Coordinates of C-alpha atoms and ligand atoms in Angstrom, one line a residue:
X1 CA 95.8 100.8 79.2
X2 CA 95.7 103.9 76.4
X3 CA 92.1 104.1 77.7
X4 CA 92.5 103.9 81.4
X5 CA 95.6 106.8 80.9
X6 CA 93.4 109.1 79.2
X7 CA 90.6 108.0 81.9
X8 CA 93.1 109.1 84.5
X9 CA 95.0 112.0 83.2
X10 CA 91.5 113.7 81.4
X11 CA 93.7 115.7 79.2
X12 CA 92.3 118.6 77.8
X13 CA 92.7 121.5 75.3
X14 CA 95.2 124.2 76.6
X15 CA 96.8 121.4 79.6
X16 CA 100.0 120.9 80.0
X17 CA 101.5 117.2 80.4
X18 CA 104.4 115.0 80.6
X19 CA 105.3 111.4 79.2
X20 CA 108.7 110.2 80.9
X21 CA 108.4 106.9 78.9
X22 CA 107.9 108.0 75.4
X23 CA 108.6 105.0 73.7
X24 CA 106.8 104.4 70.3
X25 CA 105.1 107.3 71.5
X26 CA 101.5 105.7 71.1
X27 CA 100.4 106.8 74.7
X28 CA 101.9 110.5 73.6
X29 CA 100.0 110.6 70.6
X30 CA 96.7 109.2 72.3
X31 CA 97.3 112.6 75.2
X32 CA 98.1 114.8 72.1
X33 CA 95.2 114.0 70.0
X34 CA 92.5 114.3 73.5
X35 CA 94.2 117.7 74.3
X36 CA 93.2 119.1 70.8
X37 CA 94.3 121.6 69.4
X38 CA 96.8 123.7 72.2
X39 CA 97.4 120.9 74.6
X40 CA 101.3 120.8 74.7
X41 CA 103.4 117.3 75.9
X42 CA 107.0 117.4 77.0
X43 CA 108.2 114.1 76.5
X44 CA 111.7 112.0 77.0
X45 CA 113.0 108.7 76.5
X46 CA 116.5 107.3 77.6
X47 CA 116.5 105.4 74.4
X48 CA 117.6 107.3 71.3
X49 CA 116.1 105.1 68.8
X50 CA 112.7 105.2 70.9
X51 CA 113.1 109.5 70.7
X52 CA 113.7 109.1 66.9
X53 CA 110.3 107.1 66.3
X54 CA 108.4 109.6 68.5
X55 CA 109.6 112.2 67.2
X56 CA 108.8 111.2 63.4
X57 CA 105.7 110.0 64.7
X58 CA 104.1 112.8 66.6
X59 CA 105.6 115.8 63.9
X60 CA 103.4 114.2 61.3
X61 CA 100.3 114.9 63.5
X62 CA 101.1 117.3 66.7
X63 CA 103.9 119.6 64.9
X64 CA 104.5 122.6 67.0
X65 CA 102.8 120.9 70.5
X66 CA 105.7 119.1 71.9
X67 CA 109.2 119.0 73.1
X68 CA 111.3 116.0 73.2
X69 CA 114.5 115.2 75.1
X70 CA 116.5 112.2 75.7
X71 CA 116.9 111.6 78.9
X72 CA 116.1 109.9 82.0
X73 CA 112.6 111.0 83.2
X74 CA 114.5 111.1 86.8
X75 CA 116.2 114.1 85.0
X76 CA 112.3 115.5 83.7
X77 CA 112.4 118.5 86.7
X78 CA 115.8 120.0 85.1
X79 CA 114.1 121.0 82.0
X80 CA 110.3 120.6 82.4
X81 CA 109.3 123.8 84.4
X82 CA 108.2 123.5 88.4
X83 CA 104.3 123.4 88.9
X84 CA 103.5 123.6 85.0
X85 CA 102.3 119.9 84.1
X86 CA 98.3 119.0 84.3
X87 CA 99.3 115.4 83.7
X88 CA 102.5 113.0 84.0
X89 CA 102.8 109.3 82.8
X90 CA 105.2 106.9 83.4
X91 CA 104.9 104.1 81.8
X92 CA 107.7 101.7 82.9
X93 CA 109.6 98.9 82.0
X94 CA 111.1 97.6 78.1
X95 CA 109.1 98.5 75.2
X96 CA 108.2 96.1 72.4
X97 CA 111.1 97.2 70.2
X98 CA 113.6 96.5 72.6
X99 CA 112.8 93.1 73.7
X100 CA 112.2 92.3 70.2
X101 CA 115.6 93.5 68.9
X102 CA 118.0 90.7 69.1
X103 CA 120.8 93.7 69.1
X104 CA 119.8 94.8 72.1
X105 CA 119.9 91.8 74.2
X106 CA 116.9 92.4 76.1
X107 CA 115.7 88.7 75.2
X108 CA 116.9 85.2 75.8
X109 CA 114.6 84.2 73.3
X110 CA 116.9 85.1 70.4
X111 CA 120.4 85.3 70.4
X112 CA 122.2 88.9 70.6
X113 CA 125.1 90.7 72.5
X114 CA 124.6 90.4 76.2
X115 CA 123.5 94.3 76.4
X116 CA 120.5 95.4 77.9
X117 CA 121.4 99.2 77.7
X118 CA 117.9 101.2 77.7
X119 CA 120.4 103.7 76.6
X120 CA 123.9 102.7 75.0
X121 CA 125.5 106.2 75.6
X122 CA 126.1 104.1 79.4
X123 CA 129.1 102.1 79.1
X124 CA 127.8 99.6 81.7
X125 CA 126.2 96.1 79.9
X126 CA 124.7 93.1 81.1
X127 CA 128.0 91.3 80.1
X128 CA 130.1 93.4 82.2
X129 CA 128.0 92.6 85.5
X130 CA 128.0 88.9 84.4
X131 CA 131.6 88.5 83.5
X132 CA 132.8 91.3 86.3
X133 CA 130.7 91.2 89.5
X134 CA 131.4 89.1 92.0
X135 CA 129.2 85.8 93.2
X136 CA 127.5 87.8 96.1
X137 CA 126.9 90.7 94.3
X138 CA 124.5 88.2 91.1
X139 CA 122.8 86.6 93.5
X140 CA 122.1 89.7 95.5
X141 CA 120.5 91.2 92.2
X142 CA 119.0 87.7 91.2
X143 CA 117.3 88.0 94.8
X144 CA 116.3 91.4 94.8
X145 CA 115.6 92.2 91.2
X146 CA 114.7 88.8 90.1
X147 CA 113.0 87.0 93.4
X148 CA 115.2 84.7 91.7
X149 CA 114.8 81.3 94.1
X150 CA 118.4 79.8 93.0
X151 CA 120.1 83.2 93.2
X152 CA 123.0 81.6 94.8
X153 CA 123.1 78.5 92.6
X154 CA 123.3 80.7 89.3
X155 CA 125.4 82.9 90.8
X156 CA 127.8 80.2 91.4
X157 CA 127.6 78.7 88.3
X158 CA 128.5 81.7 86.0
X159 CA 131.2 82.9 88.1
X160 CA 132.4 79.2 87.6
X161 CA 131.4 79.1 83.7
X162 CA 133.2 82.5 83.1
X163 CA 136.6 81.5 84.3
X164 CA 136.7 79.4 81.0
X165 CA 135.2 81.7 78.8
X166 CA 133.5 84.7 79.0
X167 CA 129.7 85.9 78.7
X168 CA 129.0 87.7 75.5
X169 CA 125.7 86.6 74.2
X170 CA 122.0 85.9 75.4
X171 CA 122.5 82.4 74.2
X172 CA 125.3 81.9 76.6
X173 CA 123.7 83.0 79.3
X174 CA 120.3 81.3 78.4
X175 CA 121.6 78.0 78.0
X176 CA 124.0 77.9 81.4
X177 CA 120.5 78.7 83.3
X178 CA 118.9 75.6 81.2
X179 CA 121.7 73.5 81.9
X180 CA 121.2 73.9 85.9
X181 CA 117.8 74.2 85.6
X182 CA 115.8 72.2 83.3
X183 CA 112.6 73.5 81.8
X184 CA 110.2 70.6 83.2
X185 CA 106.4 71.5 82.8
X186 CA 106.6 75.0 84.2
X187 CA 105.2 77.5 82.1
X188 CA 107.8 80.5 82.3
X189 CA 111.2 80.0 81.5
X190 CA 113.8 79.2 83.7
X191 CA 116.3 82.5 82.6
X192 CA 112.7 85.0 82.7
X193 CA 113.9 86.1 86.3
X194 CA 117.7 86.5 85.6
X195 CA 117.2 88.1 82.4
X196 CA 114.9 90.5 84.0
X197 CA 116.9 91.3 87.4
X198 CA 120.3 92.2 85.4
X199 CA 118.1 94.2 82.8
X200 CA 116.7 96.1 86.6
X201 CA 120.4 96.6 87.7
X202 CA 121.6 97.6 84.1
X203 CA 120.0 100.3 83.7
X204 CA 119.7 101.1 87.8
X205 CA 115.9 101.2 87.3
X206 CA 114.5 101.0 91.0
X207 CA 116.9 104.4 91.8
X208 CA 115.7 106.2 89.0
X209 CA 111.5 105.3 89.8
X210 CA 112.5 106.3 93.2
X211 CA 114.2 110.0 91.5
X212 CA 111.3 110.0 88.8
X213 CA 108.7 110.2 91.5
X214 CA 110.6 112.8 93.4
X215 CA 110.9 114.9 90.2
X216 CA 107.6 114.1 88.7
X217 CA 105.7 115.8 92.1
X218 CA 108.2 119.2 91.4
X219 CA 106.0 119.0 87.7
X220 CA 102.8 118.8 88.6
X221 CA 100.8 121.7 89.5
X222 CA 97.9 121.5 92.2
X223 CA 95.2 119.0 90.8
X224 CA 97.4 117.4 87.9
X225 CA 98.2 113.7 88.2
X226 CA 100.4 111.1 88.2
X227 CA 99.6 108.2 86.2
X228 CA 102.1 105.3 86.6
X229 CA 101.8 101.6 84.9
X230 CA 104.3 98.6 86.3
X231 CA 105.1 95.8 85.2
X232 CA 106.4 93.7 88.0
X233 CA 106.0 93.6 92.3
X234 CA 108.9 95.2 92.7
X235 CA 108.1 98.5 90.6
X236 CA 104.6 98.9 92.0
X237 CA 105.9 98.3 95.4
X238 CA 108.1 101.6 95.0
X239 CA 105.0 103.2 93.4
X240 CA 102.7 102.3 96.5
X241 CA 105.3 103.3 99.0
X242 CA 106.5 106.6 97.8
X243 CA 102.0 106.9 97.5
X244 CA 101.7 106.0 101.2
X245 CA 104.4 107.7 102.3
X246 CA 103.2 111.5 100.5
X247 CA 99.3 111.2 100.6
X248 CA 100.3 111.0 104.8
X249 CA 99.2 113.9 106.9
X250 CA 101.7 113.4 109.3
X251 CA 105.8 112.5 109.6
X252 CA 107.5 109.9 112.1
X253 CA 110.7 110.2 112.8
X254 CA 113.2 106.9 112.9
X255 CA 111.9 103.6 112.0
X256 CA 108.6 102.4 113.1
X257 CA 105.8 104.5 113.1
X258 CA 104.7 105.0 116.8
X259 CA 101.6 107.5 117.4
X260 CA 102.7 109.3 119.8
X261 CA 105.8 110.2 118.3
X262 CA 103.9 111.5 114.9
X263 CA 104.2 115.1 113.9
X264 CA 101.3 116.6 111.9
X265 CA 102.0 118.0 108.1
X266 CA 99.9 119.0 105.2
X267 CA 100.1 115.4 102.7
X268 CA 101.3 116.3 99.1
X269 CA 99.6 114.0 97.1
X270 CA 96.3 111.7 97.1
X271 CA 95.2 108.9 95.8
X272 CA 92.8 108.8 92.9
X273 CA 92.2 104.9 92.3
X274 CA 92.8 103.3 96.4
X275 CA 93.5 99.9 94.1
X276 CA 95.7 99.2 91.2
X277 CA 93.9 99.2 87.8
X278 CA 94.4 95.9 85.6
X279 CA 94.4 96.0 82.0
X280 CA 90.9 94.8 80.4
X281 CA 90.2 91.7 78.7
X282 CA 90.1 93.2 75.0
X283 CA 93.3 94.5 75.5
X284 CA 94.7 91.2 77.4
X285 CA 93.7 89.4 74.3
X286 CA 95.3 92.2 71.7
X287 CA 98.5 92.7 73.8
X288 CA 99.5 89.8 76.2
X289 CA 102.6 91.4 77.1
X290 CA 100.1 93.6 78.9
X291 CA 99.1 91.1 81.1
X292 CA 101.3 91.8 84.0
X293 CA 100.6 95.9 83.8
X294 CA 99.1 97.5 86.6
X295 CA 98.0 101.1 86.6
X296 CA 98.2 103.4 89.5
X297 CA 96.5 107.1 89.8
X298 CA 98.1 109.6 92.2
X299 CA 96.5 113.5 92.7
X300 CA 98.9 116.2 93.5
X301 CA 96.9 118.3 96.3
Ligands
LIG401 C1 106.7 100.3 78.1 S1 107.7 101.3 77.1 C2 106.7 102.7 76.8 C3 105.8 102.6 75.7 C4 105.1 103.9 75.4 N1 104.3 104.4 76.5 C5 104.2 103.8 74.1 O1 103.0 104.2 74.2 O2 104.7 103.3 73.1 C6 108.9 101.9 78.2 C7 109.9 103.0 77.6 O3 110.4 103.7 78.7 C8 111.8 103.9 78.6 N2 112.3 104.1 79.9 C9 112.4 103.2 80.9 N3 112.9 103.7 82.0 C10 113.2 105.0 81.7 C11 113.8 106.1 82.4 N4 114.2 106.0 83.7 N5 113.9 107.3 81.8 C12 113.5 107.4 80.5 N6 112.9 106.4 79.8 C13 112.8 105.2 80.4 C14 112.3 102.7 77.8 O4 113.4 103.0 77.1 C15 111.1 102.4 76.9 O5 111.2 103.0 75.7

């Protein structure tokens, strides 16, 4: 999507922008090297390994045009100045590093401590909602973070599995959710949707998309943008509500929105793309990870 960002964000000499999802810093580097030679990027990362490599990587190129912070980018409107950014991107979800660390436990597809801390300076892991929350509560994240079908069923079944021995590796959990659910001809596998709902509820990432966007609108200035890439439904529904809700010229009070009961108000934002923008078909083929992304353009008015 490096192309489509830049597409979006048309950074520029002198303009000011914002990446709340540094990670290996390539989208960073791509905004720092367009804005040429004064544009400046404030940048953050919760992870602290991810702020290491994009540090070291944009100092050897972009020395002097940046600041970097770890943090949550919910947190970006504490330290990033009201009204000053030309350009934000959020670009959500795990980065390649982390899913392909065992350490982290990100993946079922090697074997690692049951983590899933974006950052590890949190002392809640995926092994203390496995081994500590209650049946209802894992199959109400299974259901909401997962769409998990069987939320219930796995539920159940680790709540029984951990009264005889406690979760501590991706293995574990992996192979309880292949027990109950055999693999068969279906293309994903069966632990995809429980791995990513506890990774969602880990690290609390719906609440802080919701904050981020909330902060990220106190950033821009008049005619800077928003560009924001998702990964799954549930993160671009949040996107295409809090999109609705702000490029509105008018507020309802209570539930349902009823004409009549409509009261009139300038609308904060607009849309720059009406539809979602899907990765092309070079990049599909470079990156399939990509495959789910969907990129959406907002207009600060
Ligand atoms: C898909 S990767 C970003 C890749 C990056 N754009 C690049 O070009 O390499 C997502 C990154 O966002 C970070 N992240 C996710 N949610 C975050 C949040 N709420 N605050 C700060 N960082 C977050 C993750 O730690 C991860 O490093």
């Amino acid at each position: 999507m490096a192309a489509e960002v830049l597409e979006a964000l048309k950074p520029r000499p002198g303009g000011r922008y914002a990446d709340g999802t540094l990670g290996g810093a390539g989208h960073a580097a791509s905004i720092l090297a367009a804005s040429s030679p004064t544009g400046w990027l404030s940048g953050c990362d919760r992870d602290g390994a991810a702020v290491e490599a994009a540090k070291s990587r944009l100092a050897a190129e972009f020395a002097g045009r940046f600041e970097i912070r770890r943090g949550n980018f919910a947190e970006m409107a504490g330290w990033v100045p009201a009204a000053s950014c030309d350009g934000v991107l959020l670009d959500l979800g795990v980065s390649s590093p982390q899913l392909d660390s065992p350490e982290r436990g990100f993946s079922f597809q090697q074997d690692g401590p049951l983590d899933m801390r974006m950052d590890d300076r949190q002392p809640l892991t995926a092994a203390d909602l496995v081994n500590d929350a209650s049946a209802e509560e894992l199959a109400k994240i299974f259901w909401e973070f997962g769409g998990e079908r069987e939320s219930r069923r796995f539920a159940k079944a680790i709540v029984h599995d951990r009264s005889q021995r406690k979760f501590k590796t991706t293995r574990q959990l992996a192979e309880l959710i292949e027990r109950i659910s055999p693999r068969g001809g279906k293309k994903a596998h069966p632990a995809t949707k429980i791995f990513q709902a506890l990774r969602i509820a880990v690290n609390d990432e719906i609440g802080s998309l919701k904050r981020g966007l909330e902060a990220v609108v106190k950033i821009l200035k008049p005619g800077g943008r928003l560009a924001v890439i998702t990964f799954h439904s549930l993160e671009d529904r949040v996107v295409k509500e809090f999109g609705r809700e702000r490029t509105r010229d008018y507020t309802f009070s209570g539930e349902v929105d009823v004409p009549e009961l409509r009261q009139p108000r300038a609308p904060e934002l607009k849309w720059v793309t009406r539809k979602a923008i899907a990765p092309g078909e070079t990049e599909l083929n470079e990156n399939p990870r990509s495959r789910s992304a969907q990129l959406r353009v907002l207009e600060k008015i």
